[in-house]
Amino acid sequence: DLFEKHVREKTDREAVVDPINCADIVGREPRRLSWWQLEDLVGRYTAVLTSHGLRKDDALVVQLPNLVDLPAIYLACARLGIIVSPAPVQYREHELVYICNSIDAKAAITANRIGKHAHGEMLVRVKDTAPALQHVFVLGDAVDGATQIEPLLAQVKQSELAAAQQI
């Protein structure tokens, strides 16, 4: 409710900001989003997650640094009733396999790389040992076995955005 209130009342005011060293962390330039732009991104994540079969009570592992995508993903999951299991970026395969298997994670989202570590490739390897894990989404260049999420976000239709706002 508070998020929706801010979207209505503070539409063009700045809501979230990537770290200034975002290019060093995940390989993209930093972004600054207004409340309305954040709402748009939340709707796009909502549409992408639902189009890939995620539903209420499904579990999603999120291993991302503090990017504008992080609150957008959390808000999209809150709308859908998806359970988010945040994983620190320092965690590696051993910890991620344990998390994914213990919560029957249906999907995971990470960046292709965080710093110098290839998180996308790592989560694809986790997928091989976590039977419930159906989707690995990555920000940045996709690796074999993972899906690059930015093109999916960009392809969301206006009708899907409208539907996402009604959830």
Short mmCIF file of N, CA and C in Angstrom, two decimals:
data_model
loop_
_atom_site.label_atom_id
_atom_site.label_comp_id
_atom_site.label_asym_id
_atom_site.label_seq_id
_atom_site.Cartn_x
_atom_site.Cartn_y
_atom_site.Cartn_z
N ASP A 1 0.81 -1.20 0.00
CA ASP A 1 0.00 0.00 0.00
C ASP A 1 0.86 1.27 0.00
N LEU A 2 1.92 1.24 0.79
CA LEU A 2 2.79 2.40 0.86
C LEU A 2 3.49 2.63 -0.48
N PHE A 3 3.93 1.55 -1.12
CA PHE A 3 4.55 1.68 -2.44
C PHE A 3 3.57 2.30 -3.42
N GLU A 4 2.35 1.79 -3.47
CA GLU A 4 1.34 2.33 -4.40
C GLU A 4 1.02 3.78 -4.09
N LYS A 5 1.01 4.15 -2.83
CA LYS A 5 0.78 5.55 -2.43
C LYS A 5 1.91 6.43 -2.97
N HIS A 6 3.14 5.98 -2.83
CA HIS A 6 4.27 6.77 -3.34
C HIS A 6 4.23 6.88 -4.86
N VAL A 7 3.84 5.81 -5.54
CA VAL A 7 3.72 5.86 -7.00
C VAL A 7 2.70 6.92 -7.39
N ARG A 8 1.59 6.98 -6.68
CA ARG A 8 0.54 7.99 -6.99
C ARG A 8 0.97 9.40 -6.63
N GLU A 9 1.57 9.56 -5.47
CA GLU A 9 1.82 10.91 -4.94
C GLU A 9 3.20 11.46 -5.29
N LYS A 10 4.15 10.60 -5.58
CA LYS A 10 5.52 11.05 -5.84
C LYS A 10 6.01 10.54 -7.19
N THR A 11 5.12 10.47 -8.11
CA THR A 11 5.34 9.83 -9.41
C THR A 11 6.72 10.07 -10.00
N ASP A 12 7.13 11.32 -10.12
CA ASP A 12 8.37 11.66 -10.82
C ASP A 12 9.56 11.83 -9.89
N ARG A 13 9.36 11.68 -8.60
CA ARG A 13 10.48 11.82 -7.67
C ARG A 13 11.33 10.55 -7.67
N GLU A 14 12.59 10.73 -7.40
CA GLU A 14 13.52 9.62 -7.40
C GLU A 14 13.17 8.61 -6.30
N ALA A 15 13.16 7.34 -6.67
CA ALA A 15 12.81 6.28 -5.72
C ALA A 15 13.99 5.38 -5.39
N VAL A 16 14.72 4.94 -6.40
CA VAL A 16 15.84 4.01 -6.20
C VAL A 16 17.01 4.39 -7.10
N VAL A 17 18.21 4.05 -6.63
CA VAL A 17 19.43 4.41 -7.35
C VAL A 17 20.41 3.24 -7.28
N ASP A 18 21.00 2.89 -8.42
CA ASP A 18 22.06 1.89 -8.44
C ASP A 18 23.31 2.49 -7.80
N PRO A 19 24.20 1.64 -7.30
CA PRO A 19 25.47 2.16 -6.79
C PRO A 19 26.28 2.80 -7.92
N ILE A 20 27.06 3.77 -7.56
CA ILE A 20 27.83 4.51 -8.56
C ILE A 20 28.82 3.59 -9.29
N ASN A 21 29.29 2.52 -8.63
CA ASN A 21 30.22 1.58 -9.24
C ASN A 21 29.51 0.35 -9.82
N CYS A 22 28.29 0.53 -10.26
CA CYS A 22 27.48 -0.56 -10.81
C CYS A 22 28.19 -1.27 -11.97
N ALA A 23 28.89 -0.52 -12.80
CA ALA A 23 29.60 -1.12 -13.93
C ALA A 23 30.67 -2.10 -13.44
N ASP A 24 31.34 -1.76 -12.35
CA ASP A 24 32.35 -2.66 -11.79
C ASP A 24 31.70 -3.89 -11.14
N ILE A 25 30.52 -3.70 -10.59
CA ILE A 25 29.87 -4.79 -9.84
C ILE A 25 29.19 -5.77 -10.79
N VAL A 26 28.35 -5.27 -11.71
CA VAL A 26 27.59 -6.18 -12.59
C VAL A 26 27.74 -5.88 -14.08
N GLY A 27 28.54 -4.89 -14.43
CA GLY A 27 28.82 -4.64 -15.84
C GLY A 27 27.82 -3.77 -16.57
N ARG A 28 27.02 -3.00 -15.84
CA ARG A 28 26.11 -2.07 -16.51
C ARG A 28 26.21 -0.71 -15.84
N GLU A 29 25.83 0.30 -16.59
CA GLU A 29 25.86 1.66 -16.05
C GLU A 29 24.78 1.81 -14.98
N PRO A 30 25.05 2.64 -13.98
CA PRO A 30 24.05 2.84 -12.93
C PRO A 30 22.79 3.51 -13.45
N ARG A 31 21.67 3.15 -12.84
CA ARG A 31 20.38 3.73 -13.20
C ARG A 31 19.77 4.41 -11.99
N ARG A 32 18.94 5.41 -12.28
CA ARG A 32 18.16 6.11 -11.25
C ARG A 32 16.71 6.04 -11.72
N LEU A 33 15.82 5.53 -10.87
CA LEU A 33 14.42 5.37 -11.26
C LEU A 33 13.51 6.20 -10.37
N SER A 34 12.53 6.81 -11.01
CA SER A 34 11.47 7.50 -10.28
C SER A 34 10.50 6.45 -9.74
N TRP A 35 9.55 6.89 -8.93
CA TRP A 35 8.54 5.96 -8.41
C TRP A 35 7.76 5.33 -9.56
N TRP A 36 7.44 6.11 -10.58
CA TRP A 36 6.68 5.56 -11.71
C TRP A 36 7.53 4.55 -12.48
N GLN A 37 8.80 4.86 -12.69
CA GLN A 37 9.68 3.93 -13.40
C GLN A 37 9.87 2.64 -12.59
N LEU A 38 9.94 2.77 -11.28
CA LEU A 38 10.04 1.58 -10.43
C LEU A 38 8.76 0.75 -10.54
N GLU A 39 7.61 1.41 -10.55
CA GLU A 39 6.33 0.69 -10.73
C GLU A 39 6.33 -0.06 -12.06
N ASP A 40 6.83 0.58 -13.11
CA ASP A 40 6.90 -0.06 -14.42
C ASP A 40 7.79 -1.30 -14.36
N LEU A 41 8.94 -1.19 -13.69
CA LEU A 41 9.85 -2.33 -13.58
C LEU A 41 9.23 -3.45 -12.74
N VAL A 42 8.52 -3.09 -11.69
CA VAL A 42 7.82 -4.10 -10.87
C VAL A 42 6.81 -4.84 -11.74
N GLY A 43 6.04 -4.12 -12.54
CA GLY A 43 5.07 -4.74 -13.43
C GLY A 43 5.72 -5.67 -14.43
N ARG A 44 6.86 -5.26 -14.94
CA ARG A 44 7.58 -6.09 -15.91
C ARG A 44 8.10 -7.38 -15.25
N TYR A 45 8.66 -7.26 -14.05
CA TYR A 45 9.09 -8.47 -13.34
C TYR A 45 7.89 -9.37 -13.02
N THR A 46 6.78 -8.78 -12.62
CA THR A 46 5.57 -9.55 -12.34
C THR A 46 5.16 -10.35 -13.57
N ALA A 47 5.13 -9.69 -14.72
CA ALA A 47 4.72 -10.35 -15.97
C ALA A 47 5.70 -11.46 -16.35
N VAL A 48 6.99 -11.21 -16.24
CA VAL A 48 7.99 -12.23 -16.61
C VAL A 48 7.90 -13.44 -15.68
N LEU A 49 7.79 -13.19 -14.40
CA LEU A 49 7.71 -14.32 -13.46
C LEU A 49 6.47 -15.17 -13.71
N THR A 50 5.33 -14.52 -13.93
CA THR A 50 4.10 -15.29 -14.18
C THR A 50 4.17 -16.02 -15.52
N SER A 51 4.77 -15.39 -16.52
CA SER A 51 4.86 -16.06 -17.83
C SER A 51 5.79 -17.28 -17.79
N HIS A 52 6.62 -17.36 -16.78
CA HIS A 52 7.50 -18.52 -16.62
C HIS A 52 6.97 -19.49 -15.55
N GLY A 53 5.70 -19.33 -15.23
CA GLY A 53 5.03 -20.33 -14.39
C GLY A 53 5.16 -20.15 -12.90
N LEU A 54 5.73 -19.04 -12.44
CA LEU A 54 5.82 -18.83 -11.00
C LEU A 54 4.49 -18.33 -10.47
N ARG A 55 4.07 -18.92 -9.38
CA ARG A 55 2.76 -18.63 -8.80
C ARG A 55 2.88 -18.46 -7.29
N LYS A 56 1.77 -18.14 -6.67
CA LYS A 56 1.70 -17.99 -5.22
C LYS A 56 2.30 -19.22 -4.54
N ASP A 57 3.11 -18.96 -3.53
CA ASP A 57 3.77 -19.96 -2.70
C ASP A 57 4.95 -20.67 -3.37
N ASP A 58 5.29 -20.32 -4.62
CA ASP A 58 6.53 -20.81 -5.20
C ASP A 58 7.69 -20.06 -4.55
N ALA A 59 8.87 -20.67 -4.57
CA ALA A 59 10.05 -20.06 -3.96
C ALA A 59 11.03 -19.60 -5.04
N LEU A 60 11.58 -18.41 -4.82
CA LEU A 60 12.53 -17.79 -5.74
C LEU A 60 13.77 -17.40 -4.95
N VAL A 61 14.94 -17.88 -5.37
CA VAL A 61 16.20 -17.47 -4.77
C VAL A 61 16.69 -16.23 -5.51
N VAL A 62 17.04 -15.20 -4.76
CA VAL A 62 17.55 -13.96 -5.35
C VAL A 62 18.95 -13.72 -4.80
N GLN A 63 19.92 -13.71 -5.71
CA GLN A 63 21.31 -13.44 -5.33
C GLN A 63 21.80 -12.27 -6.15
N LEU A 64 21.55 -11.08 -5.62
CA LEU A 64 21.92 -9.85 -6.31
C LEU A 64 22.51 -8.85 -5.32
N PRO A 65 23.41 -8.00 -5.81
CA PRO A 65 23.83 -6.87 -4.97
C PRO A 65 22.70 -5.84 -4.92
N ASN A 66 22.92 -4.76 -4.21
CA ASN A 66 21.90 -3.72 -4.09
C ASN A 66 21.78 -2.92 -5.38
N LEU A 67 20.92 -3.39 -6.26
CA LEU A 67 20.62 -2.74 -7.53
C LEU A 67 19.17 -2.31 -7.53
N VAL A 68 18.78 -1.46 -8.47
CA VAL A 68 17.37 -1.04 -8.56
C VAL A 68 16.46 -2.24 -8.82
N ASP A 69 17.01 -3.30 -9.39
CA ASP A 69 16.22 -4.50 -9.66
C ASP A 69 15.80 -5.22 -8.38
N LEU A 70 16.59 -5.10 -7.33
CA LEU A 70 16.32 -5.85 -6.11
C LEU A 70 14.97 -5.48 -5.49
N PRO A 71 14.68 -4.22 -5.21
CA PRO A 71 13.35 -3.92 -4.66
C PRO A 71 12.24 -4.20 -5.67
N ALA A 72 12.53 -4.06 -6.96
CA ALA A 72 11.50 -4.36 -7.97
C ALA A 72 11.12 -5.84 -7.93
N ILE A 73 12.11 -6.69 -7.79
CA ILE A 73 11.84 -8.13 -7.70
C ILE A 73 11.06 -8.45 -6.43
N TYR A 74 11.49 -7.88 -5.31
CA TYR A 74 10.79 -8.13 -4.05
C TYR A 74 9.33 -7.67 -4.13
N LEU A 75 9.10 -6.51 -4.70
CA LEU A 75 7.72 -6.00 -4.82
C LEU A 75 6.89 -6.86 -5.78
N ALA A 76 7.49 -7.30 -6.87
CA ALA A 76 6.77 -8.19 -7.80
C ALA A 76 6.40 -9.49 -7.10
N CYS A 77 7.33 -10.03 -6.34
CA CYS A 77 7.05 -11.27 -5.62
C CYS A 77 5.98 -11.07 -4.54
N ALA A 78 5.99 -9.92 -3.89
CA ALA A 78 4.96 -9.64 -2.89
C ALA A 78 3.59 -9.61 -3.55
N ARG A 79 3.50 -9.01 -4.72
CA ARG A 79 2.22 -8.98 -5.45
C ARG A 79 1.73 -10.38 -5.79
N LEU A 80 2.66 -11.24 -6.16
CA LEU A 80 2.30 -12.57 -6.63
C LEU A 80 2.20 -13.61 -5.51
N GLY A 81 2.68 -13.27 -4.33
CA GLY A 81 2.69 -14.24 -3.25
C GLY A 81 3.82 -15.23 -3.38
N ILE A 82 4.86 -14.86 -4.11
CA ILE A 82 6.04 -15.72 -4.27
C ILE A 82 6.96 -15.51 -3.06
N ILE A 83 7.50 -16.59 -2.57
CA ILE A 83 8.40 -16.54 -1.42
C ILE A 83 9.81 -16.26 -1.92
N VAL A 84 10.41 -15.19 -1.41
CA VAL A 84 11.76 -14.82 -1.80
C VAL A 84 12.74 -15.32 -0.76
N SER A 85 13.76 -15.99 -1.22
CA SER A 85 14.86 -16.39 -0.35
C SER A 85 16.10 -15.64 -0.80
N PRO A 86 16.44 -14.56 -0.11
CA PRO A 86 17.64 -13.82 -0.51
C PRO A 86 18.90 -14.59 -0.14
N ALA A 87 19.85 -14.60 -1.06
CA ALA A 87 21.13 -15.26 -0.81
C ALA A 87 22.24 -14.22 -0.91
N PRO A 88 23.08 -14.12 0.09
CA PRO A 88 24.20 -13.17 0.01
C PRO A 88 25.06 -13.44 -1.22
N VAL A 89 25.59 -12.39 -1.80
CA VAL A 89 26.40 -12.56 -3.01
C VAL A 89 27.68 -13.34 -2.74
N GLN A 90 28.07 -13.47 -1.48
CA GLN A 90 29.27 -14.22 -1.15
C GLN A 90 29.03 -15.73 -1.19
N TYR A 91 27.77 -16.16 -1.16
CA TYR A 91 27.48 -17.60 -1.17
C TYR A 91 27.89 -18.21 -2.50
N ARG A 92 28.36 -19.45 -2.40
CA ARG A 92 28.78 -20.19 -3.58
C ARG A 92 27.92 -21.44 -3.71
N GLU A 93 28.33 -22.34 -4.58
CA GLU A 93 27.50 -23.51 -4.92
C GLU A 93 27.02 -24.31 -3.72
N HIS A 94 27.90 -24.59 -2.81
CA HIS A 94 27.54 -25.43 -1.66
C HIS A 94 26.33 -24.85 -0.92
N GLU A 95 26.41 -23.56 -0.60
CA GLU A 95 25.31 -22.92 0.13
C GLU A 95 24.05 -22.81 -0.74
N LEU A 96 24.24 -22.51 -2.02
CA LEU A 96 23.08 -22.32 -2.90
C LEU A 96 22.36 -23.64 -3.18
N VAL A 97 23.10 -24.73 -3.32
CA VAL A 97 22.45 -26.03 -3.50
C VAL A 97 21.61 -26.33 -2.26
N TYR A 98 22.17 -26.09 -1.09
CA TYR A 98 21.43 -26.34 0.15
C TYR A 98 20.15 -25.51 0.21
N ILE A 99 20.27 -24.21 -0.09
CA ILE A 99 19.10 -23.32 -0.05
C ILE A 99 18.05 -23.79 -1.06
N CYS A 100 18.47 -23.97 -2.30
CA CYS A 100 17.52 -24.35 -3.37
C CYS A 100 16.80 -25.65 -3.04
N ASN A 101 17.53 -26.63 -2.55
CA ASN A 101 16.92 -27.92 -2.23
C ASN A 101 16.05 -27.85 -0.98
N SER A 102 16.45 -27.07 0.01
CA SER A 102 15.67 -27.04 1.25
C SER A 102 14.35 -26.30 1.09
N ILE A 103 14.26 -25.38 0.13
CA ILE A 103 12.99 -24.65 -0.07
C ILE A 103 12.30 -25.03 -1.37
N ASP A 104 12.85 -26.00 -2.10
CA ASP A 104 12.32 -26.39 -3.41
C ASP A 104 12.15 -25.17 -4.32
N ALA A 105 13.22 -24.39 -4.43
CA ALA A 105 13.19 -23.18 -5.26
C ALA A 105 12.84 -23.54 -6.69
N LYS A 106 11.87 -22.83 -7.23
CA LYS A 106 11.45 -23.05 -8.61
C LYS A 106 12.29 -22.23 -9.58
N ALA A 107 12.83 -21.11 -9.11
CA ALA A 107 13.62 -20.23 -9.97
C ALA A 107 14.65 -19.48 -9.14
N ALA A 108 15.63 -18.92 -9.83
CA ALA A 108 16.66 -18.11 -9.19
C ALA A 108 16.98 -16.94 -10.11
N ILE A 109 17.33 -15.82 -9.50
CA ILE A 109 17.75 -14.64 -10.25
C ILE A 109 19.08 -14.18 -9.68
N THR A 110 20.03 -13.93 -10.59
CA THR A 110 21.33 -13.39 -10.20
C THR A 110 21.83 -12.52 -11.35
N ALA A 111 23.03 -12.01 -11.20
CA ALA A 111 23.69 -11.30 -12.30
C ALA A 111 24.68 -12.28 -12.94
N ASN A 112 24.91 -12.13 -14.23
CA ASN A 112 25.86 -13.00 -14.90
C ASN A 112 27.18 -13.01 -14.15
N ARG A 113 27.60 -11.83 -13.74
CA ARG A 113 28.78 -11.74 -12.90
C ARG A 113 28.52 -10.70 -11.81
N ILE A 114 29.07 -10.96 -10.66
CA ILE A 114 29.05 -10.00 -9.56
C ILE A 114 30.50 -9.83 -9.16
N GLY A 115 31.02 -8.65 -9.43
CA GLY A 115 32.45 -8.45 -9.28
C GLY A 115 33.16 -9.28 -10.31
N LYS A 116 34.05 -10.14 -9.86
CA LYS A 116 34.80 -10.99 -10.79
C LYS A 116 34.29 -12.42 -10.83
N HIS A 117 33.25 -12.71 -10.07
CA HIS A 117 32.75 -14.08 -9.98
C HIS A 117 31.61 -14.32 -10.97
N ALA A 118 31.64 -15.45 -11.64
CA ALA A 118 30.63 -15.82 -12.64
C ALA A 118 29.41 -16.46 -11.96
N HIS A 119 28.54 -15.63 -11.43
CA HIS A 119 27.36 -16.13 -10.71
C HIS A 119 26.38 -16.84 -11.62
N GLY A 120 26.23 -16.40 -12.86
CA GLY A 120 25.31 -17.07 -13.78
C GLY A 120 25.71 -18.51 -14.02
N GLU A 121 26.97 -18.73 -14.33
CA GLU A 121 27.47 -20.10 -14.54
C GLU A 121 27.32 -20.93 -13.28
N MET A 122 27.58 -20.32 -12.14
CA MET A 122 27.48 -21.05 -10.88
C MET A 122 26.04 -21.52 -10.63
N LEU A 123 25.07 -20.65 -10.85
CA LEU A 123 23.68 -21.04 -10.60
C LEU A 123 23.19 -22.06 -11.61
N VAL A 124 23.73 -22.06 -12.81
CA VAL A 124 23.39 -23.12 -13.77
C VAL A 124 23.89 -24.46 -13.25
N ARG A 125 25.08 -24.48 -12.66
CA ARG A 125 25.59 -25.73 -12.06
C ARG A 125 24.71 -26.15 -10.88
N VAL A 126 24.25 -25.18 -10.11
CA VAL A 126 23.34 -25.48 -9.00
C VAL A 126 22.06 -26.12 -9.53
N LYS A 127 21.57 -25.58 -10.65
CA LYS A 127 20.34 -26.10 -11.27
C LYS A 127 20.46 -27.60 -11.56
N ASP A 128 21.66 -28.06 -11.90
CA ASP A 128 21.88 -29.47 -12.21
C ASP A 128 21.71 -30.37 -10.99
N THR A 129 21.83 -29.81 -9.79
CA THR A 129 21.73 -30.62 -8.57
C THR A 129 20.55 -30.21 -7.68
N ALA A 130 19.70 -29.35 -8.19
CA ALA A 130 18.51 -28.92 -7.45
C ALA A 130 17.29 -29.24 -8.33
N PRO A 131 16.65 -30.38 -8.12
CA PRO A 131 15.60 -30.86 -9.03
C PRO A 131 14.43 -29.91 -9.23
N ALA A 132 14.05 -29.13 -8.23
CA ALA A 132 12.90 -28.23 -8.37
C ALA A 132 13.24 -26.97 -9.17
N LEU A 133 14.52 -26.64 -9.27
CA LEU A 133 14.95 -25.39 -9.91
C LEU A 133 14.77 -25.49 -11.43
N GLN A 134 13.76 -24.79 -11.93
CA GLN A 134 13.42 -24.84 -13.35
C GLN A 134 14.02 -23.71 -14.16
N HIS A 135 14.20 -22.54 -13.53
CA HIS A 135 14.65 -21.36 -14.27
C HIS A 135 15.79 -20.67 -13.53
N VAL A 136 16.82 -20.29 -14.27
CA VAL A 136 17.87 -19.41 -13.76
C VAL A 136 17.84 -18.18 -14.66
N PHE A 137 17.50 -17.04 -14.07
CA PHE A 137 17.48 -15.77 -14.79
C PHE A 137 18.74 -14.99 -14.42
N VAL A 138 19.34 -14.34 -15.42
CA VAL A 138 20.52 -13.53 -15.15
C VAL A 138 20.36 -12.13 -15.72
N LEU A 139 20.88 -11.17 -14.98
CA LEU A 139 21.06 -9.82 -15.50
C LEU A 139 22.39 -9.82 -16.23
N GLY A 140 22.44 -9.22 -17.39
CA GLY A 140 23.66 -9.24 -18.18
C GLY A 140 23.62 -10.38 -19.18
N ASP A 141 24.76 -10.67 -19.76
CA ASP A 141 24.84 -11.71 -20.78
C ASP A 141 24.46 -13.07 -20.19
N ALA A 142 23.64 -13.79 -20.94
CA ALA A 142 23.22 -15.11 -20.49
C ALA A 142 24.29 -16.15 -20.82
N VAL A 143 24.34 -17.16 -20.01
CA VAL A 143 25.21 -18.30 -20.26
C VAL A 143 24.32 -19.48 -20.61
N ASP A 144 24.90 -20.52 -21.19
CA ASP A 144 24.11 -21.71 -21.51
C ASP A 144 23.42 -22.23 -20.26
N GLY A 145 22.12 -22.47 -20.39
CA GLY A 145 21.34 -22.97 -19.26
C GLY A 145 20.65 -21.89 -18.46
N ALA A 146 20.92 -20.63 -18.77
CA ALA A 146 20.29 -19.50 -18.07
C ALA A 146 19.56 -18.64 -19.08
N THR A 147 18.66 -17.82 -18.57
CA THR A 147 17.88 -16.93 -19.41
C THR A 147 18.21 -15.49 -19.07
N GLN A 148 18.62 -14.73 -20.08
CA GLN A 148 18.89 -13.30 -19.87
C GLN A 148 17.56 -12.60 -19.65
N ILE A 149 17.43 -11.88 -18.55
CA ILE A 149 16.12 -11.35 -18.18
C ILE A 149 15.81 -9.99 -18.82
N GLU A 150 16.80 -9.19 -19.14
CA GLU A 150 16.52 -7.86 -19.70
C GLU A 150 15.67 -7.90 -20.97
N PRO A 151 15.96 -8.79 -21.95
CA PRO A 151 15.09 -8.83 -23.13
C PRO A 151 13.65 -9.21 -22.79
N LEU A 152 13.49 -10.10 -21.81
CA LEU A 152 12.13 -10.49 -21.40
C LEU A 152 11.40 -9.30 -20.79
N LEU A 153 12.11 -8.52 -19.98
CA LEU A 153 11.50 -7.33 -19.36
C LEU A 153 11.10 -6.32 -20.44
N ALA A 154 11.96 -6.16 -21.43
CA ALA A 154 11.70 -5.18 -22.50
C ALA A 154 10.54 -5.60 -23.39
N GLN A 155 10.29 -6.90 -23.51
CA GLN A 155 9.25 -7.41 -24.41
C GLN A 155 7.86 -7.46 -23.78
N VAL A 156 7.76 -7.13 -22.50
CA VAL A 156 6.44 -7.18 -21.84
C VAL A 156 5.51 -6.18 -22.52
N LYS A 157 4.33 -6.64 -22.88
CA LYS A 157 3.34 -5.80 -23.58
C LYS A 157 2.58 -4.93 -22.58
N GLN A 158 2.02 -3.83 -23.10
CA GLN A 158 1.24 -2.93 -22.25
C GLN A 158 0.07 -3.65 -21.58
N SER A 159 -0.56 -4.58 -22.28
CA SER A 159 -1.67 -5.33 -21.69
C SER A 159 -1.20 -6.18 -20.51
N GLU A 160 0.03 -6.71 -20.61
CA GLU A 160 0.59 -7.50 -19.51
C GLU A 160 0.94 -6.60 -18.33
N LEU A 161 1.43 -5.39 -18.62
CA LEU A 161 1.72 -4.44 -17.55
C LEU A 161 0.43 -4.04 -16.82
N ALA A 162 -0.61 -3.79 -17.57
CA ALA A 162 -1.90 -3.43 -16.97
C ALA A 162 -2.42 -4.56 -16.09
N ALA A 163 -2.28 -5.78 -16.58
CA ALA A 163 -2.73 -6.95 -15.81
C ALA A 163 -1.89 -7.10 -14.54
N ALA A 164 -0.58 -6.83 -14.64
CA ALA A 164 0.32 -6.95 -13.48
C ALA A 164 -0.05 -5.94 -12.39
N GLN A 165 -0.52 -4.76 -12.80
CA GLN A 165 -0.89 -3.75 -11.82
C GLN A 165 -2.17 -4.11 -11.09
N GLN A 166 -2.95 -4.99 -11.64
CA GLN A 166 -4.23 -5.38 -11.03
C GLN A 166 -4.08 -6.52 -10.03
N ILE A 167 -2.91 -7.14 -10.02
CA ILE A 167 -2.71 -8.30 -9.12
C ILE A 167 -2.62 -7.81 -7.70
#
